[in-house]
mmCIF file of C-alpha atoms in Angstrom:
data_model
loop_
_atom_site.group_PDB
_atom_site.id
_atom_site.type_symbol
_atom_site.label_atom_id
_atom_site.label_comp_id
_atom_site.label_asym_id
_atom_site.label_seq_id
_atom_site.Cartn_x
_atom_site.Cartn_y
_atom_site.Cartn_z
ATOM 1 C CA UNK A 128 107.370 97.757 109.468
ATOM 2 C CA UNK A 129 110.391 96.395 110.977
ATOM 3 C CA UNK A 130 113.194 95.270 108.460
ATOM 4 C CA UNK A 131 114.334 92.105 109.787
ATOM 5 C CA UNK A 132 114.633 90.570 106.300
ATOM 6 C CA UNK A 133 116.845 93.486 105.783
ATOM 7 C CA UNK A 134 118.825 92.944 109.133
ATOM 8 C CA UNK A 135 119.562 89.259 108.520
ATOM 9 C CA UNK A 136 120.567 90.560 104.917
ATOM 10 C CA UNK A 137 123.509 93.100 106.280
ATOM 11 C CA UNK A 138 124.623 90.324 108.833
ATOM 12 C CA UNK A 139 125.391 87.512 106.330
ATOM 13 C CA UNK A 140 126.726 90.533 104.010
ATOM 14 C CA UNK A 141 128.726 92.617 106.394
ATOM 15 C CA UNK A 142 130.456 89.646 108.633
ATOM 16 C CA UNK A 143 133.948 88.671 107.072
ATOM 17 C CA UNK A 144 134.472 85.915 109.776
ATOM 18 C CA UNK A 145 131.143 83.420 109.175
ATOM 19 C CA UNK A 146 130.903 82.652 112.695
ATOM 20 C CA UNK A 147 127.867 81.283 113.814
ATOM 21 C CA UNK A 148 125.510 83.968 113.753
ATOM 22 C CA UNK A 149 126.437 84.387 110.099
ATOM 23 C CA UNK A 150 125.593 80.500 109.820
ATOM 24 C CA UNK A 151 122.371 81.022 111.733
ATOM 25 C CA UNK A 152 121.208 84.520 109.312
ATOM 26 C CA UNK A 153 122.698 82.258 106.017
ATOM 27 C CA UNK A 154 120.467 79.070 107.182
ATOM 28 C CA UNK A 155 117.011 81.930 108.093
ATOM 29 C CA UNK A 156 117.473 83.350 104.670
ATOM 30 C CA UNK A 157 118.121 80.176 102.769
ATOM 31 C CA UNK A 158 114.268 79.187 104.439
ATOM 32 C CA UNK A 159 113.125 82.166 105.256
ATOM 33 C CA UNK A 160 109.301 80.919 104.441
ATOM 34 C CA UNK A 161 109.928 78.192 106.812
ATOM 35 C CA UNK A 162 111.104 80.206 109.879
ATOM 36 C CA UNK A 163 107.262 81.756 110.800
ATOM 37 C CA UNK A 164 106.332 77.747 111.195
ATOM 38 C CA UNK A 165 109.473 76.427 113.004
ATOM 39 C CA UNK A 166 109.685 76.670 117.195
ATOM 40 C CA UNK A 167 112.896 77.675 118.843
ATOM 41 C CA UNK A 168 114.001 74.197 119.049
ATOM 42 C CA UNK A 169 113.297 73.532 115.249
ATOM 43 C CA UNK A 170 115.185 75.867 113.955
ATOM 44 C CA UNK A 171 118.177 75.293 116.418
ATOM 45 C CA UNK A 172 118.254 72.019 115.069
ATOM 46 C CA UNK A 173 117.982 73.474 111.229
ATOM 47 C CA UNK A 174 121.159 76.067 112.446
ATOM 48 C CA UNK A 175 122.911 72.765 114.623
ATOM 49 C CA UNK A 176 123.093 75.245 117.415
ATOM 50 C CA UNK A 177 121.296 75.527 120.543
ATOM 51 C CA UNK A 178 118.429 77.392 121.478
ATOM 52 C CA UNK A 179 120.171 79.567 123.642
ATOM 53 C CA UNK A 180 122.101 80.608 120.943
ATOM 54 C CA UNK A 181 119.042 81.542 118.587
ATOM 55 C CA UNK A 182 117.603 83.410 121.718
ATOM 56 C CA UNK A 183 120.830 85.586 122.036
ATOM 57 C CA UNK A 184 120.906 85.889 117.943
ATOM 58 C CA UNK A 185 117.623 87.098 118.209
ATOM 59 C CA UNK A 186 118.739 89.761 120.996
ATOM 60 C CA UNK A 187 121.214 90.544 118.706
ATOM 61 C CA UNK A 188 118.950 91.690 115.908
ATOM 62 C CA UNK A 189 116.904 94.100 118.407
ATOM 63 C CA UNK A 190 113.970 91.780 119.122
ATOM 64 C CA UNK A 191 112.549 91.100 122.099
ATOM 65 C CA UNK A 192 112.088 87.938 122.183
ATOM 66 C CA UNK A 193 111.285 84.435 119.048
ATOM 67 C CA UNK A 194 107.605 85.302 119.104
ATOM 68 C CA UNK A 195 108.305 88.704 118.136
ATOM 69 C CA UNK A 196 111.170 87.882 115.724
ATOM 70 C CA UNK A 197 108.730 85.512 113.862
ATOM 71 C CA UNK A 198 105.865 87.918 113.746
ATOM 72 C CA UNK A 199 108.200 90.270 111.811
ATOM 73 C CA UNK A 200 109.131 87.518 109.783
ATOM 74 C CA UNK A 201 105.929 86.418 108.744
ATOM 75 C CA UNK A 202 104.645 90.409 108.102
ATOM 76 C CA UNK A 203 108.048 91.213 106.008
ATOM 77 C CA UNK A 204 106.548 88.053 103.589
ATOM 78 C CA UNK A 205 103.094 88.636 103.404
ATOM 79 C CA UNK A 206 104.691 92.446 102.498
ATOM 80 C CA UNK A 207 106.454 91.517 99.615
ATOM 81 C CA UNK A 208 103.811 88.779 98.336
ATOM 82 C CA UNK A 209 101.932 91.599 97.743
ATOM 83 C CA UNK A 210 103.980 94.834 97.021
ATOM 84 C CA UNK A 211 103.807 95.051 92.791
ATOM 85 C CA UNK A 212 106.978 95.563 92.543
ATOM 86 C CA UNK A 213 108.285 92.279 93.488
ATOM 87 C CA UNK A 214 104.980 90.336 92.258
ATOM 88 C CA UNK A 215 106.180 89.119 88.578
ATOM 89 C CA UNK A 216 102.171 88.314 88.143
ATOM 90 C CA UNK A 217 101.028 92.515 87.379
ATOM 91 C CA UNK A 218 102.458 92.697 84.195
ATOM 92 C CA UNK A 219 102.077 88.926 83.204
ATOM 93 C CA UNK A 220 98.279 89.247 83.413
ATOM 94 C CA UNK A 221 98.787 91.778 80.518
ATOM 95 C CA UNK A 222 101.783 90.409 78.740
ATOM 96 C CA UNK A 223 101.263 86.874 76.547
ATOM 97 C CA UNK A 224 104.506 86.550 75.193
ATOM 98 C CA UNK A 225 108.034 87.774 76.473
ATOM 99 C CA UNK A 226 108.468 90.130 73.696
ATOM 100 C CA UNK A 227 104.981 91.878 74.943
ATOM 101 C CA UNK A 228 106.621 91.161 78.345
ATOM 102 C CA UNK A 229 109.733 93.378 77.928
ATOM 103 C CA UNK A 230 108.047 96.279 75.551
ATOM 104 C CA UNK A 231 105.242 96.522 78.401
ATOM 105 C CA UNK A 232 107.599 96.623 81.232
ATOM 106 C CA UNK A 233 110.192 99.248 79.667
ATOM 107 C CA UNK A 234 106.941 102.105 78.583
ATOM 108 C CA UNK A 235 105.786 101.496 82.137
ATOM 109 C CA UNK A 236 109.283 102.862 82.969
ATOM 110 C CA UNK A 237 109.932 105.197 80.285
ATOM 111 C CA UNK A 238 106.287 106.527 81.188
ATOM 112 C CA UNK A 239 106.862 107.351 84.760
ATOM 113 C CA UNK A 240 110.422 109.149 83.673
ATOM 114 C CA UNK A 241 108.382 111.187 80.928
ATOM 115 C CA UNK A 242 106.141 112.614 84.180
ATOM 116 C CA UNK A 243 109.121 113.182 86.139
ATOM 117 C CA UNK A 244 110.589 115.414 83.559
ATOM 118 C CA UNK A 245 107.523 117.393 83.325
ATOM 119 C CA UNK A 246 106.565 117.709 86.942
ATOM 120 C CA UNK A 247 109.949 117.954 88.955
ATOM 121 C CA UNK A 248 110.013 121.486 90.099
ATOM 122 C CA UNK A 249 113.706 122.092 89.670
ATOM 123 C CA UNK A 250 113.332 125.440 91.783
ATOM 124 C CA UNK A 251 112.588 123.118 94.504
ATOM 125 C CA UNK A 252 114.904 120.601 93.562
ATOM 126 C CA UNK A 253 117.474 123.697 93.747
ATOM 127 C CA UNK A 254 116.290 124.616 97.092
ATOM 128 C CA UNK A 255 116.981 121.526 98.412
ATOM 129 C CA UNK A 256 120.219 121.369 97.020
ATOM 130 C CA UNK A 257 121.182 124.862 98.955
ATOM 131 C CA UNK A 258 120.079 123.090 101.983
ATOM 132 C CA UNK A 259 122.417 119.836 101.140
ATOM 133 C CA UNK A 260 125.124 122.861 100.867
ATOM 134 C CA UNK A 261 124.197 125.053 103.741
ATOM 135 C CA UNK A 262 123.835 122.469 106.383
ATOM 136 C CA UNK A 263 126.390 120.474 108.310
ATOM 137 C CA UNK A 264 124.408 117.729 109.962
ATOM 138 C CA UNK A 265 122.157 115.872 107.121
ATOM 139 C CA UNK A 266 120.401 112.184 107.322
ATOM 140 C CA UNK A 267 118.708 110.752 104.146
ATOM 141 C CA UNK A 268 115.655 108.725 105.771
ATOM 142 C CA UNK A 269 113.618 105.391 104.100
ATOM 143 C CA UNK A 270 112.214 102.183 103.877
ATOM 144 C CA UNK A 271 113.275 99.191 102.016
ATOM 145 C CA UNK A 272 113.883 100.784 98.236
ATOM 146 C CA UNK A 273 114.691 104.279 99.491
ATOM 147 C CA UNK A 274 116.497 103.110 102.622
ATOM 148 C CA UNK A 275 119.226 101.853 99.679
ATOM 149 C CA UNK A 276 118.780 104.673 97.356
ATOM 150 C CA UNK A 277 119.918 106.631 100.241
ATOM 151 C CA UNK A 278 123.593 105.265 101.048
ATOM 152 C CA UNK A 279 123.831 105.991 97.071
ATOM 153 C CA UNK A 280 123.393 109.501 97.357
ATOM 154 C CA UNK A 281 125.265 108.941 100.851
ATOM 155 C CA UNK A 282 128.197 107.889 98.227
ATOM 156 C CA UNK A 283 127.414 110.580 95.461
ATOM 157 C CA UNK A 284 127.584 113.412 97.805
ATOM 158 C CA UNK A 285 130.746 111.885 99.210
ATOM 159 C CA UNK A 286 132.652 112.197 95.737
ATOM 160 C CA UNK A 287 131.809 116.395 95.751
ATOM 161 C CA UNK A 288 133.025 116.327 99.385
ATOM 162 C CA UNK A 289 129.941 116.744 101.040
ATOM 163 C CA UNK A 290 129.573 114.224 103.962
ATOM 164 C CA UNK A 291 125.705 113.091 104.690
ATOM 165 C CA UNK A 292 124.344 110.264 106.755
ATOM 166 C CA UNK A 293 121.961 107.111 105.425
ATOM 167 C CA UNK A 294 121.622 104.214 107.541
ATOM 168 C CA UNK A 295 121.230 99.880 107.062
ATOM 169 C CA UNK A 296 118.306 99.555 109.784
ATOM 170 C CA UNK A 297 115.119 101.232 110.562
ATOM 171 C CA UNK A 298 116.076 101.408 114.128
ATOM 172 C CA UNK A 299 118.991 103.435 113.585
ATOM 173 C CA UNK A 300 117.048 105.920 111.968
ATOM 174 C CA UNK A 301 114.861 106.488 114.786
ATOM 175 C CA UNK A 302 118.320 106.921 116.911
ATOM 176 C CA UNK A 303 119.784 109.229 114.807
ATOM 177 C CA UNK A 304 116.286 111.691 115.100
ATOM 178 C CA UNK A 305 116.958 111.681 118.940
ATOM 179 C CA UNK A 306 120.405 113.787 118.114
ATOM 180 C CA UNK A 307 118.385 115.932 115.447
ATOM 181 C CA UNK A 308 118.309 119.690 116.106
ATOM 182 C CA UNK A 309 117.473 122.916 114.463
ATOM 183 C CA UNK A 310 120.548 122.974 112.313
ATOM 184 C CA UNK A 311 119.687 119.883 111.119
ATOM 185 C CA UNK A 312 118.486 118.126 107.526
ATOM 186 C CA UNK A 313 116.281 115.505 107.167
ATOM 187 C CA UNK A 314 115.295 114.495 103.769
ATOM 188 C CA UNK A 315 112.568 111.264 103.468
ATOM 189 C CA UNK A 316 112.703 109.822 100.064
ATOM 190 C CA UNK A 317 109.236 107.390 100.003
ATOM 191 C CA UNK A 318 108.241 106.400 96.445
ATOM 192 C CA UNK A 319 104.605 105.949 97.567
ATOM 193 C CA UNK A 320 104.702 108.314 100.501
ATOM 194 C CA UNK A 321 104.435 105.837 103.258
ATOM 195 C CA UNK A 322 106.746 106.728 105.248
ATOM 196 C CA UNK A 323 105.778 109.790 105.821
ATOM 197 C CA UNK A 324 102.947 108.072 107.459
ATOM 198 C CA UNK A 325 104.679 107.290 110.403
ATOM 199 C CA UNK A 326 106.092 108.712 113.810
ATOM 200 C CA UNK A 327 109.095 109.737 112.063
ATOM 201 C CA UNK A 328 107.994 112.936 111.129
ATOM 202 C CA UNK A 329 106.347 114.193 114.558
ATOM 203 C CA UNK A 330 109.693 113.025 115.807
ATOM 204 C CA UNK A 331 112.301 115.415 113.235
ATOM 205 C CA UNK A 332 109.834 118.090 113.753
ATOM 206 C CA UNK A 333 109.715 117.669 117.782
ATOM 207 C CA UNK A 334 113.649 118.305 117.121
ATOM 208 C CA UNK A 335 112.656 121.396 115.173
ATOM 209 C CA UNK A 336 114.698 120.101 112.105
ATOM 210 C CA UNK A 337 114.257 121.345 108.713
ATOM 211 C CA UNK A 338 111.807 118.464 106.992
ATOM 212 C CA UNK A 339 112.290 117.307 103.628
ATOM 213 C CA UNK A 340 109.984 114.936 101.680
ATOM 214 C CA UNK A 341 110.672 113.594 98.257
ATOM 215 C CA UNK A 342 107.879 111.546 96.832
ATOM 216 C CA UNK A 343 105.637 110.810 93.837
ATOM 217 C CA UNK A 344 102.479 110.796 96.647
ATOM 218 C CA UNK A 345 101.007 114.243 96.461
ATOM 219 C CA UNK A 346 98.573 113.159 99.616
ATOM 220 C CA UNK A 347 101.020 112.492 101.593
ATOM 221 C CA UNK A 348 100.463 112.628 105.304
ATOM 222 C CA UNK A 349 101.975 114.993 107.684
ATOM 223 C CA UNK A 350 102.858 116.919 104.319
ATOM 224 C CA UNK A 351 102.142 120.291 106.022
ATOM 225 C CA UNK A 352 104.920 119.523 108.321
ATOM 226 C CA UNK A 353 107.400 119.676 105.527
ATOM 227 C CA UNK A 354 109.296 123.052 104.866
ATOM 228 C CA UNK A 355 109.769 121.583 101.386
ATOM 229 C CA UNK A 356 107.954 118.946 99.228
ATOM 230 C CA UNK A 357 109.775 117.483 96.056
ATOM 231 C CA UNK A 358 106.633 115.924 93.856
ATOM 232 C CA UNK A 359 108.208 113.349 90.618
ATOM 233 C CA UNK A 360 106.424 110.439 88.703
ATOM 234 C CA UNK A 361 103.157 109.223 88.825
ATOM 235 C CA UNK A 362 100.637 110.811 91.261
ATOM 236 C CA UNK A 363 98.481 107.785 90.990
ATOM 237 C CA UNK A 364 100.539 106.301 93.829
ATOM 238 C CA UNK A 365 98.149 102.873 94.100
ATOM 239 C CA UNK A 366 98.275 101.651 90.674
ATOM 240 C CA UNK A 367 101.024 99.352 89.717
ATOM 241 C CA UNK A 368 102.275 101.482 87.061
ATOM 242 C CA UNK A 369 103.593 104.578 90.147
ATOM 243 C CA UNK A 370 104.596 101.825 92.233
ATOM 244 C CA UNK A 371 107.021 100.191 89.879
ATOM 245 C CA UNK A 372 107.640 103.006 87.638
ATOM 246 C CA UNK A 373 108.765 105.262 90.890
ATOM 247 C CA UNK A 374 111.585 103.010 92.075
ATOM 248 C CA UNK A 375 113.323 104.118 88.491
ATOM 249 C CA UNK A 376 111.996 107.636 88.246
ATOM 250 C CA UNK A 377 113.585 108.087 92.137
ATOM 251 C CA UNK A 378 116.915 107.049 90.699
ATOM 252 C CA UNK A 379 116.987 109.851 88.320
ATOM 253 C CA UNK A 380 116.018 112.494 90.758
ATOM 254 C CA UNK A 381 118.970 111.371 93.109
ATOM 255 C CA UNK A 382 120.944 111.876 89.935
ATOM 256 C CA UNK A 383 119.163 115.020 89.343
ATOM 257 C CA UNK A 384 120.182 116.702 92.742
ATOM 258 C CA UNK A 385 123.962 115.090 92.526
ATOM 259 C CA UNK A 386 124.243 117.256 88.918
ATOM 260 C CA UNK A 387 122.993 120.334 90.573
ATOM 261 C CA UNK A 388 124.883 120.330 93.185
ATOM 262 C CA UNK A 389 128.283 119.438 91.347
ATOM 263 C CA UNK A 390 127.093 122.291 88.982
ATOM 264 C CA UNK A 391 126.250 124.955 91.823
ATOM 265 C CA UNK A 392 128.238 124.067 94.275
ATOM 266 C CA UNK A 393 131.623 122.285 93.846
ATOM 267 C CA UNK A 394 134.533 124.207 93.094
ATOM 268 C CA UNK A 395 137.122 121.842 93.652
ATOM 269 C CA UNK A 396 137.568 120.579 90.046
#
């Protein structure tokens, strides 16, 4: 899926001047349900810009043209309408009162870390870790969730001097793969293994990279592909419980391989 919701997001976050594509990404986001109904003309009028404008915006954010841009619009909302994690109605339906609310929610949590701790392989978690040490060109690779748990290992690796790449846009992962080679790294983090289900694996292994995948989703696709696998959580990756439960449990593997690696690797303290 692509992540326009996600592109409009870094726009209005990453432009210091407000000009008016900021405007036209603020006034998308502030009626972003809207946008899927409006025509070109509507929503010029909505941004008081022309449509020429929105057509070049559009451009601008990799899409072919305003039928395209609202497809992925109207996709990235039906997504999240039903992902678990961001539908406040899964734990509702079991939870009358806010106190049942908050003790439900945190053992769903502390459950899914309690797995972790007894199924993360830390040989394999080590492994990866010599890789992170031995190789020079790495990328951290997801979606959504994972795409931003990646720039904070991006930032954690930083601090022990090791310099890895983790990108904003789906788009510019599938760029990077296209400079890939075998002395490269790849590591997918995917809490449900879905990413895994998509061309970006043929395409790191048509580089002849070396393929990591870290996810809770022992079925994985493509997982034969991988030279290592890093299993945590809550194999049960369609209940609610692995889905909402893994965005935490991720969290404290990235922590997991930062400690390691301080621990076996830096020696400039």
């Amino acid at each position: 899926m692509n992540e326009v919701i996600y592109r409009l997001l870094f726009l209005v976050n990453s432009n210091k001047e407000k000009d008016i594509y900021y405007t036209i990404a603020w006034t998308m986001l502030n009626n972003i349900k809207k946008v899927p109904k409006l025509n070109i003309n509507q929503l010029a009028d909505m941004c008081y810009t022309s449509s020429a404008t929105i057509s070049r915006f559009i451009k601008k954010l990799q899409y072919e043209s305003f039928s395209e841009f609202k497809e992925q619009v109207d996709l990235n909302l039906k997504y999240y309408r039903l992902k678990a994690s961001f539908n406040p109605k899964f734990i509702q339906e079991k939870s009358s009162t806010p106190d049942e609310l908050t003790n439900d929610f945190y053992d769903l949590v502390i459950n899914n870390l309690k797995q972790t701790s007894e199924n993360l392989d830390i040989r394999k978690l080590d492994k990866l870790v010599e890789y992170i040490y031995r190789y020079k060109k790495i990328a951290f690779f997801g979606m959504q969730f994972s795409q931003y748990i990646s720039m904070e290992i991006q930032t954690m690796l930083l601090m022990l001097g090791k310099l890895v790449t983790a990108f904003v846009d789906m788009q510019e992962q599938y760029q990077y793969v296209d400079d890939m080679d075998e002395n490269s790294l790849a590591i997918i983090l995917t809490v449900a293994g879905r990413v895994a289900n998509t061309e970006l694996i043929k395409k790191i292994k048509n580089k002849k990279a070396k393929l990591v995948i870290i996810t809770q989703n022992p079925n994985t696709q493509y997982m034969e592909e991988a030279d290592l696998v890093l299993l945590y959580g809550n194999p049960d990756v369609k209940s609610v419980e692995s889905l909402v439960g893994g965005r935490y449990a991720l969290l404290s593997v990235i922590d997991m391989i930062y400690y390691r690696y301080e621990s076996l690797y830096n020696h400039t303290k």
